[in-house]
Amino acid sequence: MEDGGQVVSSCEVLLASLCKFVSPEEEDDGRRRRRSLEKNFLVLVAFARSSDGRQKLAEANAIPLLLPLLPEFARSLPSSLQQNQFHLLILLLKLLRNLCAGNGINQDSFLQCKGLETLAWIAHSLLESSPSTRRVLPPPHAAETLQMLLQVVANVAGRGELSHAVVWENFFPAIFGGMAEVLSQKVQEPLCMVLSTCCKGSKKSCMEILSSQGIPIIASILNADMSYGGGSMVARNEWLEMLITHLCLIEEQCFPLLFTELGIPRTTTQHLPQQPEAPLSHKLETKLPSKEQASLLEILCVWIEEDGGKAREETAEGGGDSLTPPRPPLLPMECAGFLVDVIRHAAQCAASDGLCATAFPTNMPVLDVLGLSLSMARIHCAWDKTLTSAKEPNGETITMAAKLASNGLIALMLDMLQALGPPQSARPGVPPEHSTNKSFLHCRERFPTWDPYKGYRRDIVAVIANASYRNFHIQEEVRETDGLYLVLEQCTTDSNNPFLREWGLWAIRNLLEGNPRNQHEFADLEAKASVANPELRDIGISVELNPETGRPRLVNVSNAEGNH
């Protein structure tokens, strides 16, 4: 067993032997030399896994000795892409990756010796000379080379602001763009690690990734994520999630910009006035929902629900500073109006195109964006007001649900629900198509009159239910716009909308709680005593006001009639 001094001495000898390497093919005993080099590399890679090993190799000036080998090993790659040509380069990159993992001396040495510039040259050379590594699944050895190269970059970028700037200068946008087209999770994960590290450390990088040069990179990454994930987030890329959530949830106004730019430009926009400084809501109308937008929303929904659950648990357990609870992982308040615009735009696109699918997700961008944006609204409205409240300019406190409502969310939900008409089981004898209500007809012209995907009606009711929870202003808005009976009609079963009845009852419960006017109007519905609902009565259940509490409750019809 060698002691520390002997190990360092052995490593110095190994480094010296490596640096004498010229080219295995020029030696008669090339194969023997290659095996020896591989053995030496494996020893160093293993030694550099520990912090002590990295420090001792830093003291032996490992980085300056190793970096000259990079161009030597990589020089043959453009002319030969055989697996054996990659092996030594991969081993060298693994060693450099380990050396730069949290060791400031090695990271600084890598920067000073222009290591990032060398890696950028290798990446550019490999991407340009090998079309097979782009837009399709690359050979394993090519993917592993790019993976190791990006992991080295990510570890060097961990040094701080200076390293972020050097990475960005050498890799953005061309090399990042080429890497983003490689359909391999091995490549995509470290790529997102580098982008996330740089964007978190630099406001300038955030703005540039959202520019005309950066948006195609994000779009390619989202496309690649769907490609190797089978069309959905089967194999989750957590670094992509961290990049997207940082851009959309931390950086204010980045979500509207990113989402809009990911849309598909319409073939014609003559009917829309061209404005140089048009608001994002106008730009949204000039584009069609895209699969990249759907992927973006899916990432945010999953992240918010999972990370949001953790935040709720911490708050319930009293974790952190109780005076300043942690900011929940939600969209900034300033994005509330834009989210409402996204829902409206997607619903109108679905209506105009006559789209319909049997299940969700649908693999139809318009419908997936519609369903996921409704989920975003439902999730945001479900947050406890103590975690989502913010100060308005006038000093008043407002919750996310209230902010969404002030931007027209509730009116939009009621319009979309009205366009559908009553659920099939609750429809009156006269079909809604024959209604002469001008407002009703206007809604039907703008929004789907059918369920464009399974669960569409339920999703709308769920948004109303969560938004009205202990929110007096939203309760009032629903009543004042004749929405109570509209919501009440949803308290029924519907084969195309699982759990519609449960969400309808939850909505009614929330609309009546603590609101005497709503309770009174509800009591006036259907003979001021009982709310007749054919579907509920068919299964022996009715909705009735509890005379003691003034709240709705489910009662057994047969038992109630037997008591009279």
XYZ file of C-alpha atoms in Angstrom:
564
model
C 0.000 0.000 0.000
C 1.604 3.273 -1.106
C 1.567 6.267 1.199
C 0.461 9.722 0.014
C 3.956 10.832 -1.042
C 4.544 7.698 -3.087
C 1.167 8.075 -4.803
C 1.924 11.678 -5.775
C 5.342 10.646 -7.059
C 3.805 7.823 -9.087
C 1.212 10.208 -10.535
C 3.939 12.666 -11.533
C 5.721 9.870 -13.392
C 2.477 8.906 -15.099
C 1.853 12.507 -16.111
C 5.339 12.784 -17.518
C 4.883 9.608 -19.526
C 1.558 10.825 -20.873
C 3.025 14.109 -22.009
C 5.629 12.303 -24.102
C 2.821 10.817 -26.157
C 2.955 11.752 -29.836
C 0.782 9.377 -31.827
C 0.343 5.634 -31.308
C 0.100 5.001 -35.045
C 3.642 6.368 -35.616
C 5.226 3.750 -33.352
C 5.927 0.116 -34.242
C 4.654 -0.919 -30.854
C 1.608 1.365 -31.071
C -0.811 -1.106 -29.577
C 1.422 -1.719 -26.568
C 1.852 2.011 -26.009
C -1.901 2.550 -26.299
C -2.584 -0.078 -23.657
C 0.003 1.530 -21.412
C -1.547 4.962 -21.887
C -5.012 3.636 -21.111
C -3.708 2.008 -17.934
C -2.034 5.258 -16.857
C -5.194 7.235 -17.524
C -7.356 4.845 -15.522
C -5.018 5.181 -12.531
C -5.171 8.978 -12.685
C -8.934 9.081 -13.233
C -9.466 6.944 -10.138
C -6.988 8.992 -8.075
C -8.685 12.274 -9.065
C -12.074 11.135 -7.804
C -11.239 12.200 -4.241
C -10.713 15.770 -3.109
C -7.283 14.850 -1.733
C -6.309 13.307 -5.042
C -7.426 16.394 -6.951
C -5.455 18.638 -4.626
C -2.266 16.581 -4.908
C -2.503 16.524 -8.701
C -3.109 20.287 -8.636
C 0.152 20.694 -6.704
C 1.842 18.591 -9.398
C 0.601 21.040 -12.089
C -1.537 18.357 -13.704
C -3.694 20.698 -15.785
C -0.842 22.474 -17.660
C 0.738 19.082 -18.356
C -2.471 17.449 -19.602
C -4.044 20.198 -21.716
C -1.501 19.934 -24.602
C -2.733 16.373 -25.084
C -6.274 17.503 -25.928
C -5.572 18.788 -29.472
C -3.201 15.885 -30.068
C -5.835 13.290 -29.204
C -8.585 15.168 -31.010
C -6.690 15.947 -34.211
C -7.524 12.651 -35.882
C -11.267 12.821 -35.123
C -12.369 14.865 -38.176
C -10.815 12.338 -40.551
C -11.724 9.209 -38.614
C -14.756 8.694 -36.436
C -14.036 5.096 -35.466
C -14.648 4.127 -31.858
C -10.964 3.497 -31.070
C -10.147 7.098 -32.032
C -12.416 8.371 -29.266
C -11.229 6.164 -26.436
C -8.099 8.042 -25.343
C -9.824 11.411 -25.733
C -12.716 10.217 -23.541
C -10.281 9.041 -20.853
C -8.450 12.375 -20.931
C -11.736 14.285 -20.667
C -12.801 12.117 -17.721
C -9.542 12.953 -15.968
C -9.951 16.694 -16.626
C -13.567 16.502 -15.434
C -12.520 14.916 -12.143
C -9.655 17.356 -11.637
C -11.970 20.391 -12.076
C -14.734 19.091 -9.786
C -14.750 21.739 -7.074
C -10.988 22.345 -7.029
C -10.271 26.046 -7.452
C -6.580 25.594 -8.318
C -7.358 23.234 -11.179
C -10.297 25.357 -12.368
C -8.169 28.512 -12.427
C -5.345 26.677 -14.170
C -7.785 25.373 -16.784
C -8.993 28.908 -17.480
C -5.472 30.370 -17.589
C -4.259 27.682 -20.009
C -7.151 28.398 -22.407
C -8.705 25.008 -21.771
C -12.225 26.207 -22.574
C -11.068 27.570 -25.916
C -9.514 24.186 -26.720
C -12.709 22.358 -25.781
C -14.735 24.743 -27.947
C -12.455 23.959 -30.886
C -12.852 20.202 -30.339
C -16.646 20.492 -30.032
C -16.892 22.633 -33.161
C -14.641 20.263 -35.087
C -16.623 17.205 -34.018
C -20.054 18.735 -34.729
C -19.083 20.107 -38.120
C -17.314 16.968 -39.299
C -19.927 14.508 -38.109
C -23.496 15.201 -39.288
C -24.384 11.818 -37.791
C -24.096 13.288 -34.303
C -26.829 15.863 -35.005
C -30.613 15.556 -35.352
C -30.384 11.768 -34.904
C -29.247 9.446 -32.141
C -25.412 9.542 -32.361
C -23.069 6.546 -32.004
C -22.406 5.763 -28.317
C -18.729 6.772 -28.503
C -19.572 10.135 -30.103
C -22.275 10.833 -27.517
C -19.921 9.903 -24.660
C -17.216 12.232 -25.999
C -19.634 15.160 -26.104
C -20.963 14.189 -22.678
C -17.484 14.207 -21.098
C -16.565 17.466 -22.830
C -19.666 19.214 -21.492
C -19.096 17.819 -17.999
C -15.621 19.370 -18.025
C -17.150 22.697 -19.100
C -19.797 22.440 -16.363
C -17.186 21.792 -13.660
C -15.031 24.696 -14.817
C -18.134 26.932 -14.969
C -18.638 26.176 -11.293
C -15.711 28.477 -10.530
C -17.870 31.599 -10.736
C -18.678 34.696 -12.742
C -15.417 34.863 -14.689
C -15.687 31.261 -15.835
C -19.336 31.858 -16.844
C -18.254 34.683 -19.113
C -15.492 32.610 -20.776
C -17.861 29.669 -21.320
C -20.507 31.920 -22.832
C -18.036 33.723 -25.079
C -16.701 30.474 -26.566
C -19.809 28.286 -26.740
C -22.775 30.614 -27.309
C -24.593 30.422 -29.638
C -23.045 28.149 -32.309
C -21.662 25.286 -30.235
C -24.563 25.245 -27.752
C -26.884 25.226 -30.766
C -25.109 22.268 -32.335
C -25.080 20.351 -29.047
C -28.801 21.014 -28.587
C -29.554 19.113 -31.796
C -27.886 15.928 -30.579
C -30.676 13.491 -29.703
C -29.018 11.887 -26.707
C -29.819 12.317 -23.037
C -26.107 11.815 -22.326
C -25.456 15.066 -24.159
C -28.591 16.989 -23.243
C -28.218 16.691 -19.464
C -24.696 18.182 -19.174
C -25.621 20.783 -21.807
C -28.529 21.908 -19.618
C -26.210 21.798 -16.597
C -23.855 24.271 -18.295
C -26.679 26.544 -19.472
C -28.369 26.480 -16.061
C -25.107 27.288 -14.255
C -24.349 30.200 -16.571
C -27.887 31.616 -16.532
C -28.144 31.459 -12.757
C -24.854 33.302 -12.463
C -25.419 35.955 -15.113
C -28.373 38.171 -15.979
C -26.721 38.804 -19.345
C -26.756 35.086 -20.161
C -30.466 34.901 -19.255
C -31.289 37.690 -21.662
C -29.177 36.238 -24.464
C -30.667 32.758 -24.147
C -34.053 34.434 -24.686
C -32.820 36.343 -27.742
C -33.248 35.381 -31.383
C -29.957 33.471 -31.148
C -30.848 31.661 -27.928
C -34.492 30.647 -28.429
C -33.605 28.055 -31.121
C -31.290 26.414 -28.575
C -34.105 26.073 -26.032
C -36.459 24.810 -28.745
C -33.946 22.173 -29.881
C -33.400 21.006 -26.305
C -37.146 20.686 -25.733
C -37.456 18.779 -29.008
C -34.593 16.472 -28.084
C -36.136 15.895 -24.659
C -39.379 14.769 -26.287
C -37.528 12.634 -28.847
C -35.518 10.474 -26.480
C -38.381 10.510 -23.986
C -40.829 9.000 -26.461
C -42.859 12.171 -26.919
C -43.217 12.973 -23.227
C -41.064 13.363 -20.161
C -40.491 9.641 -19.671
C -36.799 10.089 -18.894
C -36.725 13.331 -16.928
C -33.880 15.756 -17.505
C -33.656 17.482 -14.142
C -31.088 19.985 -15.389
C -33.500 21.045 -18.123
C -36.180 21.468 -15.469
C -33.842 23.643 -13.393
C -32.978 25.766 -16.426
C -36.611 26.241 -17.451
C -37.872 26.911 -13.933
C -35.117 29.442 -13.298
C -35.974 31.313 -16.485
C -39.748 31.162 -15.969
C -40.222 31.280 -12.188
C -37.294 33.366 -10.967
C -36.566 35.805 -13.775
C -39.521 38.185 -14.060
C -41.222 38.455 -17.460
C -39.057 35.679 -18.935
C -41.947 33.206 -19.115
C -44.081 35.347 -21.464
C -41.101 36.063 -23.698
C -39.878 32.454 -23.850
C -43.356 30.990 -24.337
C -44.273 33.448 -27.101
C -41.048 32.955 -29.029
C -41.505 29.169 -28.970
C -44.811 29.482 -30.852
C -45.300 28.643 -34.538
C -45.657 31.772 -36.706
C -48.990 31.901 -38.541
C -48.814 31.645 -42.308
C -50.686 34.927 -42.532
C -51.131 37.746 -40.057
C -52.499 40.454 -42.337
C -55.573 40.874 -40.170
C -53.405 41.862 -37.215
C -51.932 45.387 -37.055
C -48.132 45.398 -37.155
C -46.674 47.245 -34.187
C -42.889 47.499 -33.616
C -43.342 47.410 -29.850
C -46.419 45.192 -29.740
C -47.263 43.678 -26.344
C -46.617 39.966 -25.878
C -50.369 39.267 -25.816
C -50.535 40.619 -29.377
C -47.480 38.600 -30.457
C -49.119 35.518 -28.961
C -52.037 35.939 -31.380
C -49.660 35.971 -34.342
C -48.509 32.434 -33.545
C -49.992 28.977 -33.124
C -49.366 26.771 -30.083
C -46.370 24.466 -30.579
C -45.125 21.185 -29.141
C -42.230 23.129 -27.581
C -44.712 25.326 -25.713
C -46.529 22.210 -24.502
C -43.250 20.698 -23.303
C -42.412 23.934 -21.493
C -45.762 23.945 -19.689
C -45.426 20.257 -18.806
C -42.044 20.877 -17.176
C -43.454 23.784 -15.167
C -46.569 21.873 -14.075
C -44.557 18.880 -12.858
C -42.002 21.076 -11.093
C -44.571 23.307 -9.386
C -46.672 20.388 -8.147
C -43.680 18.469 -6.806
C -41.657 21.383 -5.438
C -44.854 23.067 -4.286
C -45.737 20.034 -2.195
C -42.359 20.257 -0.478
C -42.861 23.962 0.229
C -46.276 23.259 1.768
C -44.792 20.537 3.979
C -42.016 22.860 5.169
C -44.554 25.561 5.987
C -46.829 23.098 7.808
C -43.888 21.791 9.834
C -42.775 25.307 10.720
C -39.517 25.044 8.793
C -37.525 28.154 7.963
C -38.232 31.689 9.121
C -41.932 31.856 9.974
C -41.918 35.629 9.521
C -40.714 35.361 5.925
C -42.010 32.114 4.396
C -40.094 30.879 1.337
C -41.299 32.088 -2.038
C -43.315 29.257 -3.603
C -42.224 27.892 -6.987
C -44.849 29.811 -8.951
C -44.947 32.172 -11.886
C -44.227 35.778 -10.905
C -47.387 37.797 -10.244
C -46.625 39.883 -13.326
C -47.221 36.815 -15.515
C -50.813 36.228 -14.343
C -52.393 38.155 -17.186
C -50.248 36.393 -19.757
C -51.290 32.946 -18.471
C -54.944 33.967 -18.927
C -54.121 35.078 -22.484
C -52.485 31.695 -23.196
C -55.627 29.820 -22.115
C -57.891 32.084 -24.163
C -55.679 31.843 -27.250
C -55.394 28.038 -27.079
C -59.161 27.634 -26.573
C -59.925 29.863 -29.542
C -57.420 27.970 -31.722
C -59.016 24.659 -30.705
C -62.473 26.015 -31.554
C -61.490 27.459 -34.929
C -59.648 24.288 -35.964
C -62.375 21.932 -34.706
C -59.801 19.789 -32.898
C -60.813 16.773 -30.831
C -58.890 13.976 -29.090
C -59.939 11.074 -26.902
C -57.225 11.216 -24.265
C -54.764 13.624 -22.676
C -51.984 14.287 -23.475
C -53.164 14.365 -27.061
C -49.899 14.844 -29.015
C -51.710 17.761 -30.648
C -49.894 20.979 -29.641
C -53.003 23.194 -29.504
C -54.900 20.830 -27.203
C -51.894 19.995 -25.046
C -51.164 23.702 -24.519
C -54.846 24.245 -23.664
C -54.958 21.437 -21.110
C -51.599 22.249 -19.537
C -52.339 25.978 -19.276
C -55.605 25.133 -17.485
C -53.595 22.892 -15.161
C -51.202 25.781 -14.508
C -54.130 28.010 -13.539
C -55.626 25.306 -11.300
C -52.294 24.717 -9.539
C -51.650 28.414 -8.982
C -55.152 28.968 -7.600
C -54.692 26.102 -5.149
C -51.849 27.746 -3.254
C -52.530 29.013 0.236
C -52.902 32.776 0.213
C -50.237 33.198 2.909
C -47.662 31.808 0.472
C -48.759 33.602 -2.690
C -49.669 37.039 -1.436
C -47.833 40.112 -2.685
C -48.083 43.851 -2.184
C -49.777 45.905 -4.867
C -48.591 49.470 -5.620
C -51.490 50.816 -3.548
C -50.308 48.811 -0.542
C -53.023 46.164 -0.720
C -52.168 42.484 -0.448
C -53.229 40.279 -3.356
C -53.050 36.516 -3.870
C -52.159 34.721 -7.098
C -55.787 33.584 -7.485
C -56.990 37.160 -7.106
C -54.350 38.397 -9.548
C -55.479 35.862 -12.131
C -59.115 36.830 -11.533
C -58.330 40.526 -11.931
C -56.906 39.660 -15.349
C -60.145 37.989 -16.437
C -59.591 34.341 -15.486
C -63.025 33.746 -13.905
C -64.909 35.498 -16.700
C -62.960 33.409 -19.204
C -63.701 30.141 -17.378
C -67.416 30.916 -17.234
C -67.465 31.835 -20.948
C -65.712 28.579 -21.849
C -68.094 26.622 -19.628
C -71.123 28.378 -21.077
C -69.987 27.593 -24.612
C -70.079 23.883 -23.743
C -73.661 24.013 -22.554
C -74.865 21.699 -19.759
C -73.280 18.270 -19.369
C -75.075 15.648 -21.447
C -76.889 14.188 -18.438
C -78.107 17.624 -17.320
C -79.223 18.988 -20.690
C -82.831 20.264 -20.889
C -85.227 19.194 -23.609
C -84.246 22.072 -25.921
C -80.688 21.639 -27.239
C -78.341 24.549 -26.429
C -77.853 25.105 -30.170
C -81.341 26.627 -30.271
C -80.702 29.099 -27.477
C -81.314 32.731 -28.396
C -79.162 34.139 -25.579
C -76.771 36.522 -27.355
C -74.057 36.107 -24.755
C -74.346 32.340 -25.017
C -74.127 32.421 -28.801
C -71.113 34.732 -28.623
C -69.305 32.242 -26.353
C -70.065 29.404 -28.746
C -68.527 31.345 -31.607
C -65.260 31.814 -29.753
C -64.735 28.669 -27.661
C -65.205 24.905 -28.155
C -68.780 23.648 -27.905
C -67.487 20.105 -27.309
C -64.801 18.541 -25.124
C -61.684 18.903 -27.292
C -59.964 16.401 -25.014
C -61.121 14.080 -22.264
C -61.415 16.094 -19.052
C -61.691 19.557 -20.610
C -64.934 20.523 -18.828
C -63.629 19.145 -15.534
C -60.430 21.204 -15.847
C -62.437 24.412 -16.241
C -64.568 23.626 -13.191
C -61.435 22.746 -11.201
C -59.974 26.204 -11.884
C -63.181 27.878 -10.658
C -63.289 25.609 -7.606
C -59.749 26.361 -6.483
C -59.933 30.062 -7.272
C -63.111 30.580 -5.220
C -61.737 28.918 -2.077
C -62.107 31.546 0.677
C -61.962 34.331 -1.893
C -64.941 36.624 -1.404
C -64.337 38.750 -4.500
C -64.269 35.711 -6.781
C -67.390 34.321 -5.090
C -69.121 37.612 -5.814
C -67.935 37.693 -9.426
C -69.355 34.243 -10.119
C -72.763 35.193 -8.710
C -72.882 38.607 -10.394
C -72.187 37.036 -13.793
C -74.951 34.434 -13.325
C -72.364 31.726 -12.836
C -73.780 29.938 -9.787
C -76.302 27.870 -11.696
C -73.775 27.299 -14.476
C -71.389 25.762 -11.941
C -74.217 23.884 -10.252
C -74.994 22.133 -13.548
C -71.575 20.528 -13.370
C -72.431 18.545 -10.210
C -73.094 15.458 -12.256
C -71.286 12.493 -13.693
C -69.935 12.648 -17.233
C -68.134 9.788 -18.957
C -65.924 12.224 -20.829
C -64.957 14.128 -17.686
C -63.823 11.913 -14.811
C -64.441 13.432 -11.361
C -66.553 16.255 -12.812
C -69.168 15.805 -10.076
C -66.551 15.959 -7.310
C -65.000 19.135 -8.684
C -68.472 20.636 -9.184
C -69.430 19.971 -5.574
C -66.091 21.363 -4.375
C -66.718 24.487 -6.440
C -70.224 24.958 -5.019
C -68.944 24.434 -1.493
C -66.254 27.102 -1.994
C -68.632 29.547 -3.671
C -71.073 29.377 -0.750
C -68.654 29.343 2.179
C -68.861 32.593 4.125
C -70.997 34.308 1.481
C -74.633 34.897 2.586
C -75.694 36.289 -0.793
C -74.477 33.216 -2.642
C -76.104 30.976 -0.047
C -79.400 32.846 -0.477
C -79.318 32.659 -4.274
C -78.399 29.004 -4.122
C -81.364 28.371 -1.811
C -83.652 30.114 -4.311
C -82.608 27.750 -7.081
C -85.072 24.996 -7.770
C -87.952 25.909 -5.439
C -85.655 27.369 -2.754
C -85.308 24.002 -1.061
C -83.569 21.421 -3.104
C -81.412 21.528 -6.189
C -82.861 19.069 -8.677
C -80.176 17.305 -10.659
C -81.313 14.422 -12.881
C -77.998 12.582 -12.789
C -77.729 12.768 -9.022
C -81.370 11.731 -8.541
C -80.850 8.744 -10.830
C -78.356 7.365 -8.345
C -80.466 8.338 -5.332
C -78.585 11.494 -4.332
C -79.567 15.142 -4.154
C -77.769 18.362 -3.261
C -79.494 20.150 -0.375
C -78.692 23.083 1.859
C -77.986 22.227 5.468
C -80.420 24.499 7.407
C -78.004 24.678 10.348
C -74.811 25.578 8.492
C -76.168 27.057 5.272
C -73.812 24.854 3.272
C -74.652 22.319 0.557
C -74.641 18.649 1.395
C -75.378 15.346 -0.326
C -78.504 13.579 0.885
C -80.066 10.220 0.019
C -83.240 10.958 -1.943
C -85.053 7.767 -0.964
C -84.392 8.345 2.737
C -85.423 11.985 2.510
C -88.690 11.090 0.741
C -89.393 8.323 3.212
C -89.304 10.825 6.066
C -92.222 12.847 4.632
